[in-house]
Amino acid sequence: LPAEKGAVQQGLASYYHDKYHGRTTASGERFEQTALSAAHRNLPFGSKVKVTNINNGRSVVVRINDRGPFVSGRIIDLSRRAFTHISNLSAGVIAVEVEVLSEP
Amino acid sequence: LPAEKGAVQQGLASYYHDKYHGRTTASGERFEQTALSAAHRNLPFGSKVKVTNINNGRSVVVRINDRGPFVSGRIIDLSRRAFTHISNLSAGVIAVEVEVLSEP
């Protein structure tokens, strides 16, 4: 996904397993399940993106502070809190559209 | 997705627009919205795959007879009939797991 404002990408979103809570992210920050953050493969740390659940239209704005996910087909890994804004956890993996709102 | 029995891939599935009904596919066959067929980027024509909707567990077996989709993040394009086996059309794009059942 080009790191330009307005760039859009569709793909799968998952959420972090609880075991990552409190660990250090690729950006050096601590990962918090209660924050509105996410991991992305290439967007610069500090980028703000809007993640929209394609099936229900709900969206959430998160800040990229980590690298991942590294599972094919998945384009973003959301903190538990961010995921629950747009889906129930039982869905596990959902179809999303990611739009770059701002770069750091 | 490796063309081997049992290979599995996750990603987005869409379905064909009606305008393709009756047109010739990349395999030379006519595309039928009422068939249980699908387009995939690399699996050999005639491959049988099971497509499972990750969010509701419903699945359908389709035969690959076309190339596509060519939208990033999407891994399979289902005939309308196949899509309705695992989701309602209004979802538009859904999270699926594709498993190779047999090769031609």
PDB file of C-alpha atoms in Angstrom:
ATOM      1  CA  LEU A   1       0.000   0.000   0.000  1.00  0.00           C
ATOM      2  CA  PRO A   2       1.673   3.267  -1.095  1.00  0.00           C
ATOM      3  CA  ALA A   3       2.298   5.513   1.909  1.00  0.00           C
ATOM      4  CA  GLU A   4       0.310   8.373   0.394  1.00  0.00           C
ATOM      5  CA  LYS A   5      -2.721  10.100   1.819  1.00  0.00           C
ATOM      6  CA  GLY A   6      -5.861   8.607   0.238  1.00  0.00           C
ATOM      7  CA  ALA A   7      -4.200   5.358  -0.873  1.00  0.00           C
ATOM      8  CA  VAL A   8      -6.635   2.454  -0.440  1.00  0.00           C
ATOM      9  CA  GLN A   9      -6.086  -1.303  -0.117  1.00  0.00           C
ATOM     10  CA  GLN A  10      -8.480  -4.232   0.452  1.00  0.00           C
ATOM     11  CA  GLY A  11      -7.562  -7.441   2.250  1.00  0.00           C
ATOM     12  CA  LEU A  12      -7.950  -9.414   5.453  1.00  0.00           C
ATOM     13  CA  ALA A  13      -7.602  -8.017   8.961  1.00  0.00           C
ATOM     14  CA  SER A  14      -6.876 -10.023  12.086  1.00  0.00           C
ATOM     15  CA  TYR A  15      -6.204  -8.980  15.676  1.00  0.00           C
ATOM     16  CA  TYR A  16      -3.320  -9.481  18.077  1.00  0.00           C
ATOM     17  CA  HIS A  17      -3.257 -12.471  20.382  1.00  0.00           C
ATOM     18  CA  ASP A  18      -3.252 -11.453  24.053  1.00  0.00           C
ATOM     19  CA  LYS A  19       0.255 -12.818  24.534  1.00  0.00           C
ATOM     20  CA  TYR A  20       1.603  -9.695  22.736  1.00  0.00           C
ATOM     21  CA  HIS A  21       0.093  -7.315  25.288  1.00  0.00           C
ATOM     22  CA  GLY A  22       2.937  -5.324  26.884  1.00  0.00           C
ATOM     23  CA  ARG A  23       5.605  -6.536  24.465  1.00  0.00           C
ATOM     24  CA  THR A  24       7.772  -4.144  22.465  1.00  0.00           C
ATOM     25  CA  THR A  25       6.632  -3.458  18.904  1.00  0.00           C
ATOM     26  CA  ALA A  26       8.850  -2.986  15.824  1.00  0.00           C
ATOM     27  CA  SER A  27       8.576   0.779  16.435  1.00  0.00           C
ATOM     28  CA  GLY A  28       9.977   0.392  19.948  1.00  0.00           C
ATOM     29  CA  GLU A  29       6.664   1.265  21.627  1.00  0.00           C
ATOM     30  CA  ARG A  30       4.914  -1.141  23.980  1.00  0.00           C
ATOM     31  CA  PHE A  31       1.960  -2.941  22.361  1.00  0.00           C
ATOM     32  CA  GLU A  32      -1.346  -2.274  24.226  1.00  0.00           C
ATOM     33  CA  GLN A  33      -4.522  -4.255  23.461  1.00  0.00           C
ATOM     34  CA  THR A  34      -6.496  -1.234  24.687  1.00  0.00           C
ATOM     35  CA  ALA A  35      -4.859   1.249  22.299  1.00  0.00           C
ATOM     36  CA  LEU A  36      -6.158   2.031  18.786  1.00  0.00           C
ATOM     37  CA  SER A  37      -3.058   0.767  17.000  1.00  0.00           C
ATOM     38  CA  ALA A  38      -2.165  -1.701  14.254  1.00  0.00           C
ATOM     39  CA  ALA A  39       0.619  -3.496  12.450  1.00  0.00           C
ATOM     40  CA  HIS A  40       1.149  -3.045   8.705  1.00  0.00           C
ATOM     41  CA  ARG A  41       3.827  -4.414   6.398  1.00  0.00           C
ATOM     42  CA  ASN A  42       5.160  -1.141   5.005  1.00  0.00           C
ATOM     43  CA  LEU A  43       3.338   2.006   6.144  1.00  0.00           C
ATOM     44  CA  PRO A  44       5.640   4.295   8.173  1.00  0.00           C
ATOM     45  CA  PHE A  45       5.219   4.164  11.972  1.00  0.00           C
ATOM     46  CA  GLY A  46       2.913   6.993  13.037  1.00  0.00           C
ATOM     47  CA  SER A  47       0.760   6.775   9.906  1.00  0.00           C
ATOM     48  CA  LYS A  48      -2.974   7.109  10.631  1.00  0.00           C
ATOM     49  CA  VAL A  49      -5.269   4.819   8.641  1.00  0.00           C
ATOM     50  CA  LYS A  50      -9.017   4.298   8.517  1.00  0.00           C
ATOM     51  CA  VAL A  51      -9.954   0.601   8.574  1.00  0.00           C
ATOM     52  CA  THR A  52     -13.467  -0.162   7.322  1.00  0.00           C
ATOM     53  CA  ASN A  53     -15.201  -3.523   7.726  1.00  0.00           C
ATOM     54  CA  ILE A  54     -16.468  -4.130   4.174  1.00  0.00           C
ATOM     55  CA  ASN A  55     -19.392  -6.272   5.382  1.00  0.00           C
ATOM     56  CA  ASN A  56     -20.942  -3.841   7.900  1.00  0.00           C
ATOM     57  CA  GLY A  57     -19.461  -0.467   6.992  1.00  0.00           C
ATOM     58  CA  ARG A  58     -18.124   0.170  10.504  1.00  0.00           C
ATOM     59  CA  SER A  59     -14.723   1.840  10.632  1.00  0.00           C
ATOM     60  CA  VAL A  60     -12.019   2.799  13.099  1.00  0.00           C
ATOM     61  CA  VAL A  61      -8.956   5.052  12.864  1.00  0.00           C
ATOM     62  CA  VAL A  62      -5.717   3.470  14.079  1.00  0.00           C
ATOM     63  CA  ARG A  63      -2.082   4.465  14.250  1.00  0.00           C
ATOM     64  CA  ILE A  64       0.549   2.151  12.728  1.00  0.00           C
ATOM     65  CA  ASN A  65       3.220   1.284  15.314  1.00  0.00           C
ATOM     66  CA  ASP A  66       4.282  -2.240  14.320  1.00  0.00           C
ATOM     67  CA  ARG A  67       5.211  -4.494  11.378  1.00  0.00           C
ATOM     68  CA  GLY A  68       3.073  -7.405  10.246  1.00  0.00           C
ATOM     69  CA  PRO A  69       0.946  -9.442   9.749  1.00  0.00           C
ATOM     70  CA  PHE A  70       3.099 -12.034   8.022  1.00  0.00           C
ATOM     71  CA  VAL A  71       0.266 -14.365   6.967  1.00  0.00           C
ATOM     72  CA  SER A  72      -0.530 -14.256   3.228  1.00  0.00           C
ATOM     73  CA  GLY A  73      -3.727 -12.425   2.360  1.00  0.00           C
ATOM     74  CA  ARG A  74      -3.726 -10.442   5.584  1.00  0.00           C
ATOM     75  CA  ILE A  75      -2.872  -6.775   5.246  1.00  0.00           C
ATOM     76  CA  ILE A  76      -3.352  -5.405   8.782  1.00  0.00           C
ATOM     77  CA  ASP A  77      -3.267  -6.684  12.358  1.00  0.00           C
ATOM     78  CA  LEU A  78      -5.459  -4.631  14.750  1.00  0.00           C
ATOM     79  CA  SER A  79      -5.255  -4.250  18.500  1.00  0.00           C
ATOM     80  CA  ARG A  80      -8.103  -6.060  20.202  1.00  0.00           C
ATOM     81  CA  ARG A  81      -9.817  -2.754  21.030  1.00  0.00           C
ATOM     82  CA  ALA A  82      -9.630  -1.471  17.425  1.00  0.00           C
ATOM     83  CA  PHE A  83     -10.981  -4.797  16.097  1.00  0.00           C
ATOM     84  CA  THR A  84     -13.974  -4.690  18.443  1.00  0.00           C
ATOM     85  CA  HIS A  85     -14.901  -1.248  17.041  1.00  0.00           C
ATOM     86  CA  ILE A  86     -15.648  -2.836  13.667  1.00  0.00           C
ATOM     87  CA  SER A  87     -16.464  -6.513  14.358  1.00  0.00           C
ATOM     88  CA  ASN A  88     -16.997  -9.018  17.123  1.00  0.00           C
ATOM     89  CA  LEU A  89     -13.895 -10.977  18.061  1.00  0.00           C
ATOM     90  CA  SER A  90     -15.490 -14.312  17.154  1.00  0.00           C
ATOM     91  CA  ALA A  91     -15.188 -13.366  13.453  1.00  0.00           C
ATOM     92  CA  GLY A  92     -11.420 -13.830  13.835  1.00  0.00           C
ATOM     93  CA  VAL A  93     -10.510 -12.597  10.343  1.00  0.00           C
ATOM     94  CA  ILE A  94     -12.540  -9.994   8.407  1.00  0.00           C
ATOM     95  CA  ALA A  95     -12.613  -8.313   4.996  1.00  0.00           C
ATOM     96  CA  VAL A  96     -11.469  -4.680   5.311  1.00  0.00           C
ATOM     97  CA  GLU A  97     -10.551  -1.630   3.303  1.00  0.00           C
ATOM     98  CA  VAL A  98      -7.576   0.345   4.606  1.00  0.00           C
ATOM     99  CA  GLU A  99      -7.282   4.032   3.670  1.00  0.00           C
ATOM    100  CA  VAL A 100      -4.223   6.155   4.512  1.00  0.00           C
ATOM    101  CA  LEU A 101      -5.418   9.320   6.319  1.00  0.00           C
ATOM    102  CA  SER A 102      -2.104  10.880   7.237  1.00  0.00           C
ATOM    103  CA  GLU A 103       1.600  10.116   7.296  1.00  0.00           C
ATOM    104  CA  PRO A 104       3.880  10.822  10.260  1.00  0.00           C
TER     105      PRO A 104
ATOM    106  CA  LEU B   1      -1.480 -20.837  -4.049  1.00  0.00           C
ATOM    107  CA  PRO B   2       0.516 -23.974  -4.904  1.00  0.00           C
ATOM    108  CA  ALA B   3      -1.517 -26.260  -7.182  1.00  0.00           C
ATOM    109  CA  GLU B   4      -1.241 -29.177  -4.766  1.00  0.00           C
ATOM    110  CA  LYS B   5      -4.031 -31.070  -3.095  1.00  0.00           C
ATOM    111  CA  GLY B   6      -4.534 -29.717   0.422  1.00  0.00           C
ATOM    112  CA  ALA B   7      -2.853 -26.354  -0.236  1.00  0.00           C
ATOM    113  CA  VAL B   8      -4.714 -23.587   1.607  1.00  0.00           C
ATOM    114  CA  GLN B   9      -4.860 -19.813   1.088  1.00  0.00           C
ATOM    115  CA  GLN B  10      -6.807 -17.035   2.819  1.00  0.00           C
ATOM    116  CA  GLY B  11      -7.944 -13.837   1.160  1.00  0.00           C
ATOM    117  CA  LEU B  12     -10.916 -11.965  -0.271  1.00  0.00           C
ATOM    118  CA  ALA B  13     -13.555 -13.440  -2.560  1.00  0.00           C
ATOM    119  CA  SER B  14     -15.836 -11.472  -4.850  1.00  0.00           C
ATOM    120  CA  TYR B  15     -18.384 -12.571  -7.440  1.00  0.00           C
ATOM    121  CA  TYR B  16     -18.810 -11.976 -11.168  1.00  0.00           C
ATOM    122  CA  HIS B  17     -20.834  -9.036 -12.434  1.00  0.00           C
ATOM    123  CA  ASP B  18     -23.821 -10.159 -14.526  1.00  0.00           C
ATOM    124  CA  LYS B  19     -22.318  -8.625 -17.662  1.00  0.00           C
ATOM    125  CA  TYR B  20     -19.927 -11.635 -17.873  1.00  0.00           C
ATOM    126  CA  HIS B  21     -22.775 -14.154 -18.094  1.00  0.00           C
ATOM    127  CA  GLY B  22     -22.408 -16.035 -21.409  1.00  0.00           C
ATOM    128  CA  ARG B  23     -18.971 -14.617 -22.223  1.00  0.00           C
ATOM    129  CA  THR B  24     -15.984 -16.850 -22.961  1.00  0.00           C
ATOM    130  CA  THR B  25     -13.626 -17.498 -20.042  1.00  0.00           C
ATOM    131  CA  ALA B  26      -9.825 -17.782 -20.167  1.00  0.00           C
ATOM    132  CA  SER B  27     -10.290 -21.560 -20.390  1.00  0.00           C
ATOM    133  CA  GLY B  28     -12.430 -21.211 -23.500  1.00  0.00           C
ATOM    134  CA  GLU B  29     -15.628 -22.287 -21.724  1.00  0.00           C
ATOM    135  CA  ARG B  30     -18.692 -20.025 -21.536  1.00  0.00           C
ATOM    136  CA  PHE B  31     -19.078 -18.340 -18.123  1.00  0.00           C
ATOM    137  CA  GLU B  32     -22.431 -19.218 -16.454  1.00  0.00           C
ATOM    138  CA  GLN B  33     -23.681 -17.399 -13.325  1.00  0.00           C
ATOM    139  CA  THR B  34     -25.637 -20.533 -12.470  1.00  0.00           C
ATOM    140  CA  ALA B  35     -22.613 -22.874 -12.554  1.00  0.00           C
ATOM    141  CA  LEU B  36     -20.393 -23.654  -9.535  1.00  0.00           C
ATOM    142  CA  SER B  37     -17.260 -22.168 -11.070  1.00  0.00           C
ATOM    143  CA  ALA B  38     -14.603 -19.595 -10.192  1.00  0.00           C
ATOM    144  CA  ALA B  39     -11.633 -17.608 -11.452  1.00  0.00           C
ATOM    145  CA  HIS B  40      -8.215 -17.931  -9.805  1.00  0.00           C
ATOM    146  CA  ARG B  41      -4.869 -16.385 -10.689  1.00  0.00           C
ATOM    147  CA  ASN B  42      -2.822 -19.539 -11.107  1.00  0.00           C
ATOM    148  CA  LEU B  43      -4.623 -22.796 -10.317  1.00  0.00           C
ATOM    149  CA  PRO B  44      -4.908 -25.018 -13.419  1.00  0.00           C
ATOM    150  CA  PHE B  45      -8.299 -24.992 -15.193  1.00  0.00           C
ATOM    151  CA  GLY B  46     -10.322 -27.961 -13.966  1.00  0.00           C
ATOM    152  CA  SER B  47      -8.942 -27.787 -10.420  1.00  0.00           C
ATOM    153  CA  LYS B  48     -11.604 -28.333  -7.750  1.00  0.00           C
ATOM    154  CA  VAL B  49     -11.359 -26.112  -4.666  1.00  0.00           C
ATOM    155  CA  LYS B  50     -13.376 -25.774  -1.497  1.00  0.00           C
ATOM    156  CA  VAL B  51     -14.120 -22.130  -0.632  1.00  0.00           C
ATOM    157  CA  THR B  52     -15.073 -21.510   2.998  1.00  0.00           C
ATOM    158  CA  ASN B  53     -16.556 -18.252   4.297  1.00  0.00           C
ATOM    159  CA  ILE B  54     -14.342 -17.610   7.353  1.00  0.00           C
ATOM    160  CA  ASN B  55     -17.079 -15.660   9.155  1.00  0.00           C
ATOM    161  CA  ASN B  56     -19.921 -18.221   8.975  1.00  0.00           C
ATOM    162  CA  GLY B  57     -18.152 -21.495   8.176  1.00  0.00           C
ATOM    163  CA  ARG B  58     -20.287 -22.158   5.086  1.00  0.00           C
ATOM    164  CA  SER B  59     -18.417 -23.665   2.138  1.00  0.00           C
ATOM    165  CA  VAL B  60     -18.919 -24.539  -1.503  1.00  0.00           C
ATOM    166  CA  VAL B  61     -16.897 -26.622  -3.972  1.00  0.00           C
ATOM    167  CA  VAL B  62     -16.174 -24.930  -7.304  1.00  0.00           C
ATOM    168  CA  ARG B  63     -14.237 -25.744 -10.438  1.00  0.00           C
ATOM    169  CA  ILE B  64     -11.629 -23.260 -11.696  1.00  0.00           C
ATOM    170  CA  ASN B  65     -12.334 -22.307 -15.341  1.00  0.00           C
ATOM    171  CA  ASP B  66     -11.089 -18.724 -15.564  1.00  0.00           C
ATOM    172  CA  ARG B  67      -8.229 -16.360 -14.625  1.00  0.00           C
ATOM    173  CA  GLY B  68      -8.638 -13.512 -12.142  1.00  0.00           C
ATOM    174  CA  PRO B  69      -9.530 -11.583 -10.038  1.00  0.00           C
ATOM    175  CA  PHE B  70      -7.051  -8.841 -10.794  1.00  0.00           C
ATOM    176  CA  VAL B  71      -7.848  -6.631  -7.788  1.00  0.00           C
ATOM    177  CA  SER B  72      -5.187  -6.685  -5.062  1.00  0.00           C
ATOM    178  CA  GLY B  73      -6.132  -8.673  -1.976  1.00  0.00           C
ATOM    179  CA  ARG B  74      -8.725 -10.717  -3.826  1.00  0.00           C
ATOM    180  CA  ILE B  75      -7.784 -14.324  -4.448  1.00  0.00           C
ATOM    181  CA  ILE B  76     -10.909 -15.807  -6.061  1.00  0.00           C
ATOM    182  CA  ASP B  77     -13.898 -14.623  -8.089  1.00  0.00           C
ATOM    183  CA  LEU B  78     -16.982 -16.849  -7.665  1.00  0.00           C
ATOM    184  CA  SER B  79     -19.966 -17.317  -9.938  1.00  0.00           C
ATOM    185  CA  ARG B  80     -23.061 -15.696  -8.471  1.00  0.00           C
ATOM    186  CA  ARG B  81     -24.538 -19.108  -7.616  1.00  0.00           C
ATOM    187  CA  ALA B  82     -21.375 -20.276  -5.791  1.00  0.00           C
ATOM    188  CA  PHE B  83     -21.194 -16.995  -3.835  1.00  0.00           C
ATOM    189  CA  THR B  84     -24.816 -17.320  -2.671  1.00  0.00           C
ATOM    190  CA  HIS B  85     -23.977 -20.762  -1.212  1.00  0.00           C
ATOM    191  CA  ILE B  86     -21.678 -19.105   1.334  1.00  0.00           C
ATOM    192  CA  SER B  87     -22.891 -15.509   1.731  1.00  0.00           C
ATOM    193  CA  ASN B  88     -25.599 -13.108   0.687  1.00  0.00           C
ATOM    194  CA  LEU B  89     -24.748 -11.021  -2.364  1.00  0.00           C
ATOM    195  CA  SER B  90     -25.061  -7.765  -0.440  1.00  0.00           C
ATOM    196  CA  ALA B  91     -21.770  -8.586   1.359  1.00  0.00           C
ATOM    197  CA  GLY B  92     -20.015  -7.935  -1.961  1.00  0.00           C
ATOM    198  CA  VAL B  93     -16.547  -9.039  -0.803  1.00  0.00           C
ATOM    199  CA  ILE B  94     -15.956 -11.687   1.887  1.00  0.00           C
ATOM    200  CA  ALA B  95     -13.076 -13.285   3.816  1.00  0.00           C
ATOM    201  CA  VAL B  96     -12.512 -16.853   2.606  1.00  0.00           C
ATOM    202  CA  GLU B  97     -10.190 -19.803   2.878  1.00  0.00           C
ATOM    203  CA  VAL B  98      -9.520 -21.657  -0.374  1.00  0.00           C
ATOM    204  CA  GLU B  99      -8.402 -25.301  -0.205  1.00  0.00           C
ATOM    205  CA  VAL B 100      -7.285 -27.285  -3.256  1.00  0.00           C
ATOM    206  CA  LEU B 101      -9.289 -30.552  -3.367  1.00  0.00           C
ATOM    207  CA  SER B 102      -8.133 -31.971  -6.678  1.00  0.00           C
ATOM    208  CA  GLU B 103      -6.144 -31.007  -9.740  1.00  0.00           C
ATOM    209  CA  PRO B 104      -7.308 -31.694 -13.305  1.00  0.00           C
TER     210      PRO B 104
END
